[in-house]
Amino acid sequence: MCNGAEFFQPHAGRLTGCLLSAAFFGALGSSFLYGYNLSVVNAPAKDIKAFYNSTWLSRYGEPAAAETLTLLWSVTVSIFAIGGLVGALVVSFLIKVLGRKGTLLANNSLAVIAALLLALGEKARSFEMLIIGRFIIGMDSGISLSALPMYLGEISPREWRGSIGQFNAIFICLGVFTGQLLGLPEIFGHEHHICSLILRSLKL
């Protein structure tokens, strides 16, 4: 079992399994989620709009105007970045209070809240829950992308600090690729799996 002291033992140029596992799982739960949620809404855009339109129709008895659908879609995409900005602004305070590792662990609560909103949004016929979930997972991404590089640098030996730091960029790229792949219509990119598609990233 890993303990904190193992990260700081003076083994010059030596990689330990504990260090690699911490870097791997830290990046998987942070950078990968960012990359996934950045790209996952692109491929199924048409079906997400169809979900919004059917929800609007069930509420108001008439289909939504094209301008309304465009606005809702734009908010859904851009709210992720706004959440990321909020997360990046509060991360310094969180790190001072909780430390780098504590911040990454506590940040998982945002992912859980976002997962619940995204999971229940389709059943509740509420696109607002989907938008709020995107905002919260954006906050999660903003916090993790700020805290993770500092954490990786803190636990890495000087000789391997650059290589361990690349976990962040690599898992962002893997997340973007996975989001695009699962968004294909042949897999999950259709209306009946929209919320499941977005939620899938939070169940890793």
CSV table of C-alpha atoms in Angstrom, one decimal:
chain,number,residue,atom,x,y,z
A,1,MET,CA,0.0,0.0,0.0
A,2,CYS,CA,1.3,3.4,-0.9
A,3,ASN,CA,2.0,6.0,1.7
A,4,GLY,CA,3.0,9.7,1.5
A,5,ALA,CA,6.6,9.1,2.5
A,6,GLU,CA,7.3,6.9,-0.5
A,7,PHE,CA,6.9,9.8,-2.8
A,8,PHE,CA,9.7,11.7,-1.2
A,9,GLN,CA,12.3,9.0,-0.6
A,10,PRO,CA,15.6,10.1,-2.1
A,11,HIS,CA,15.9,7.4,-4.8
A,12,ALA,CA,17.6,9.5,-7.5
A,13,GLY,CA,16.3,8.7,-11.0
A,14,ARG,CA,14.1,5.9,-9.7
A,15,LEU,CA,10.4,5.4,-10.5
A,16,THR,CA,8.2,3.5,-8.1
A,17,GLY,CA,4.9,1.7,-8.8
A,18,CYS,CA,3.3,4.0,-6.2
A,19,LEU,CA,4.4,7.1,-8.1
A,20,LEU,CA,3.2,5.8,-11.4
A,21,SER,CA,-0.2,4.7,-10.0
A,22,ALA,CA,-0.7,8.1,-8.4
A,23,ALA,CA,0.1,9.9,-11.6
A,24,PHE,CA,-2.0,7.5,-13.7
A,25,PHE,CA,-5.1,7.6,-11.5
A,26,GLY,CA,-4.8,11.3,-10.8
A,27,ALA,CA,-4.7,12.1,-14.5
A,28,LEU,CA,-7.5,9.6,-15.3
A,29,GLY,CA,-9.8,11.3,-12.8
A,30,SER,CA,-8.8,14.8,-13.8
A,31,SER,CA,-7.3,15.4,-17.2
A,32,PHE,CA,-9.2,12.5,-18.9
A,33,LEU,CA,-12.5,13.9,-17.7
A,34,TYR,CA,-11.7,17.3,-18.9
A,35,GLY,CA,-10.8,16.1,-22.4
A,36,TYR,CA,-13.9,13.8,-22.6
A,37,ASN,CA,-16.3,16.5,-21.5
A,38,LEU,CA,-14.7,19.0,-23.8
A,39,SER,CA,-15.5,16.9,-26.9
A,40,VAL,CA,-18.4,14.6,-26.0
A,41,VAL,CA,-21.2,17.1,-27.0
A,42,ASN,CA,-19.9,17.7,-30.5
A,43,ALA,CA,-20.8,14.6,-32.4
A,44,PRO,CA,-24.4,14.2,-31.1
A,45,ALA,CA,-25.3,17.9,-31.4
A,46,LYS,CA,-28.3,17.2,-33.6
A,47,ASP,CA,-29.8,14.7,-31.2
A,48,ILE,CA,-29.2,16.9,-28.2
A,49,LYS,CA,-31.2,19.6,-29.9
A,50,ALA,CA,-33.9,17.0,-30.6
A,51,PHE,CA,-34.0,16.2,-26.9
A,52,TYR,CA,-34.3,19.9,-26.1
A,53,ASN,CA,-37.0,20.3,-28.7
A,54,SER,CA,-39.1,17.4,-27.4
A,55,THR,CA,-38.8,18.7,-23.8
A,56,TRP,CA,-39.9,22.1,-24.9
A,57,LEU,CA,-42.8,20.6,-26.8
A,58,SER,CA,-44.0,18.5,-23.8
A,59,ARG,CA,-43.9,21.7,-21.6
A,60,TYR,CA,-45.4,24.3,-23.8
A,61,GLY,CA,-47.3,22.4,-26.4
A,62,GLU,CA,-45.4,23.7,-29.3
A,63,PRO,CA,-41.9,23.1,-30.7
A,64,ALA,CA,-39.1,25.5,-29.8
A,65,ALA,CA,-38.0,28.1,-32.3
A,66,ALA,CA,-34.8,27.5,-34.2
A,67,GLU,CA,-33.3,30.5,-32.4
A,68,THR,CA,-34.2,29.1,-29.0
A,69,LEU,CA,-32.6,25.7,-29.8
A,70,THR,CA,-29.5,27.5,-31.0
A,71,LEU,CA,-29.3,29.5,-27.8
A,72,LEU,CA,-29.8,26.4,-25.6
A,73,TRP,CA,-27.2,24.5,-27.5
A,74,SER,CA,-24.7,27.4,-27.3
A,75,VAL,CA,-25.3,27.7,-23.5
A,76,THR,CA,-24.8,23.9,-23.1
A,77,VAL,CA,-21.5,24.0,-24.8
A,78,SER,CA,-20.1,27.3,-23.4
A,79,ILE,CA,-21.2,26.8,-19.8
A,80,PHE,CA,-18.5,24.1,-19.5
A,81,ALA,CA,-15.8,26.8,-20.1
A,82,ILE,CA,-17.5,29.2,-17.7
A,83,GLY,CA,-17.5,26.5,-15.0
A,84,GLY,CA,-13.9,25.9,-15.7
A,85,LEU,CA,-13.1,29.6,-15.2
A,86,VAL,CA,-14.9,29.6,-11.8
A,87,GLY,CA,-13.0,26.4,-10.8
A,88,ALA,CA,-9.7,28.0,-11.8
A,89,LEU,CA,-10.4,31.1,-9.7
A,90,VAL,CA,-11.2,29.2,-6.5
A,91,VAL,CA,-8.5,26.6,-6.7
A,92,SER,CA,-5.8,28.7,-5.0
A,93,PHE,CA,-8.1,29.0,-2.0
A,94,LEU,CA,-8.8,25.3,-1.9
A,95,ILE,CA,-5.2,24.4,-2.2
A,96,LYS,CA,-4.3,26.6,0.8
A,97,VAL,CA,-7.0,25.0,2.9
A,98,LEU,CA,-6.9,21.4,1.7
A,99,GLY,CA,-3.6,21.0,0.0
A,100,ARG,CA,-3.0,19.6,-3.5
A,101,LYS,CA,-4.0,16.0,-2.8
A,102,GLY,CA,-6.9,17.0,-0.6
A,103,THR,CA,-8.2,19.4,-3.3
A,104,LEU,CA,-8.2,16.6,-5.9
A,105,LEU,CA,-10.0,14.3,-3.6
A,106,ALA,CA,-12.6,16.8,-2.5
A,107,ASN,CA,-13.1,17.8,-6.1
A,108,ASN,CA,-14.6,14.4,-6.7
A,109,SER,CA,-17.8,15.6,-5.0
A,110,LEU,CA,-18.4,18.0,-7.9
A,111,ALA,CA,-18.1,15.1,-10.3
A,112,VAL,CA,-20.7,13.1,-8.3
A,113,ILE,CA,-23.1,16.0,-8.2
A,114,ALA,CA,-22.7,16.6,-11.9
A,115,ALA,CA,-23.2,12.8,-12.5
A,116,LEU,CA,-26.5,12.9,-10.6
A,117,LEU,CA,-27.8,15.9,-12.6
A,118,LEU,CA,-26.8,14.4,-15.9
A,119,ALA,CA,-28.2,11.0,-15.1
A,120,LEU,CA,-31.6,12.4,-13.9
A,121,GLY,CA,-31.9,15.1,-16.5
A,122,GLU,CA,-33.4,12.9,-19.2
A,123,LYS,CA,-35.8,11.1,-16.9
A,124,ALA,CA,-36.9,14.4,-15.5
A,125,ARG,CA,-37.3,15.9,-19.0
A,126,SER,CA,-35.2,18.8,-17.9
A,127,PHE,CA,-32.5,20.3,-20.1
A,128,GLU,CA,-31.8,22.8,-17.3
A,129,MET,CA,-30.3,19.9,-15.3
A,130,LEU,CA,-28.1,19.0,-18.2
A,131,ILE,CA,-26.8,22.6,-18.4
A,132,ILE,CA,-26.2,22.8,-14.7
A,133,GLY,CA,-24.4,19.5,-14.8
A,134,ARG,CA,-22.2,20.8,-17.5
A,135,PHE,CA,-21.4,23.8,-15.5
A,136,ILE,CA,-20.5,21.8,-12.4
A,137,ILE,CA,-18.3,19.3,-14.3
A,138,GLY,CA,-16.6,22.4,-15.8
A,139,MET,CA,-15.8,23.6,-12.3
A,140,ASP,CA,-14.5,20.1,-11.6
A,141,SER,CA,-12.2,20.4,-14.6
A,142,GLY,CA,-11.0,23.9,-13.8
A,143,ILE,CA,-10.0,22.8,-10.3
A,144,SER,CA,-8.4,19.5,-11.3
A,145,LEU,CA,-6.4,21.0,-14.3
A,146,SER,CA,-4.9,23.6,-11.9
A,147,ALA,CA,-4.2,21.3,-9.0
A,148,LEU,CA,-3.1,18.2,-10.8
A,149,PRO,CA,0.1,19.6,-12.5
A,150,MET,CA,1.2,21.0,-9.1
A,151,TYR,CA,0.5,17.6,-7.4
A,152,LEU,CA,2.4,15.7,-10.1
A,153,GLY,CA,5.4,18.0,-9.7
A,154,GLU,CA,5.3,17.7,-6.0
A,155,ILE,CA,5.4,13.9,-5.9
A,156,SER,CA,7.9,13.4,-8.7
A,157,PRO,CA,11.6,13.0,-8.4
A,158,ARG,CA,13.5,15.9,-10.1
A,159,GLU,CA,14.9,13.6,-12.8
A,160,TRP,CA,11.4,12.4,-13.8
A,161,ARG,CA,9.4,15.5,-13.2
A,162,GLY,CA,9.0,16.4,-16.9
A,163,SER,CA,8.0,12.8,-17.9
A,164,ILE,CA,5.4,12.5,-15.1
A,165,GLY,CA,4.1,15.9,-15.9
A,166,GLN,CA,3.2,14.6,-19.4
A,167,PHE,CA,0.5,12.4,-17.9
A,168,ASN,CA,-1.7,15.6,-17.8
A,169,ALA,CA,-1.4,16.3,-21.6
A,170,ILE,CA,-1.6,12.7,-22.6
A,171,PHE,CA,-4.8,12.0,-20.7
A,172,ILE,CA,-6.4,15.2,-22.1
A,173,CYS,CA,-5.8,13.9,-25.6
A,174,LEU,CA,-7.1,10.4,-24.7
A,175,GLY,CA,-10.2,12.0,-23.2
A,176,VAL,CA,-10.9,14.1,-26.3
A,177,PHE,CA,-10.5,11.0,-28.5
A,178,THR,CA,-12.8,8.9,-26.3
A,179,GLY,CA,-15.4,11.6,-26.3
A,180,GLN,CA,-15.4,11.8,-30.1
A,181,LEU,CA,-15.4,8.0,-30.4
A,182,LEU,CA,-18.3,7.4,-28.1
A,183,GLY,CA,-20.2,10.3,-29.6
A,184,LEU,CA,-20.5,8.5,-33.0
A,185,PRO,CA,-24.1,7.6,-33.9
A,186,GLU,CA,-23.1,4.0,-34.3
A,187,ILE,CA,-22.2,3.9,-30.6
A,188,PHE,CA,-23.9,6.2,-28.1
A,189,GLY,CA,-24.4,9.4,-30.1
A,190,HIS,CA,-28.2,9.3,-30.5
A,191,GLU,CA,-31.1,10.8,-28.6
A,192,HIS,CA,-31.9,7.9,-26.3
A,193,HIS,CA,-28.3,7.7,-25.0
A,194,ILE,CA,-27.4,11.5,-24.7
A,195,CYS,CA,-27.4,11.7,-20.9
A,196,SER,CA,-25.8,8.2,-20.6
A,197,LEU,CA,-23.1,9.3,-23.1
A,198,ILE,CA,-22.2,12.4,-21.0
A,199,LEU,CA,-22.5,10.6,-17.8
A,200,ARG,CA,-20.3,7.8,-18.9
A,201,SER,CA,-17.2,9.9,-18.3
A,202,LEU,CA,-18.1,10.3,-14.6
A,203,LYS,CA,-18.4,6.6,-14.0
A,204,LEU,CA,-14.7,5.8,-14.6
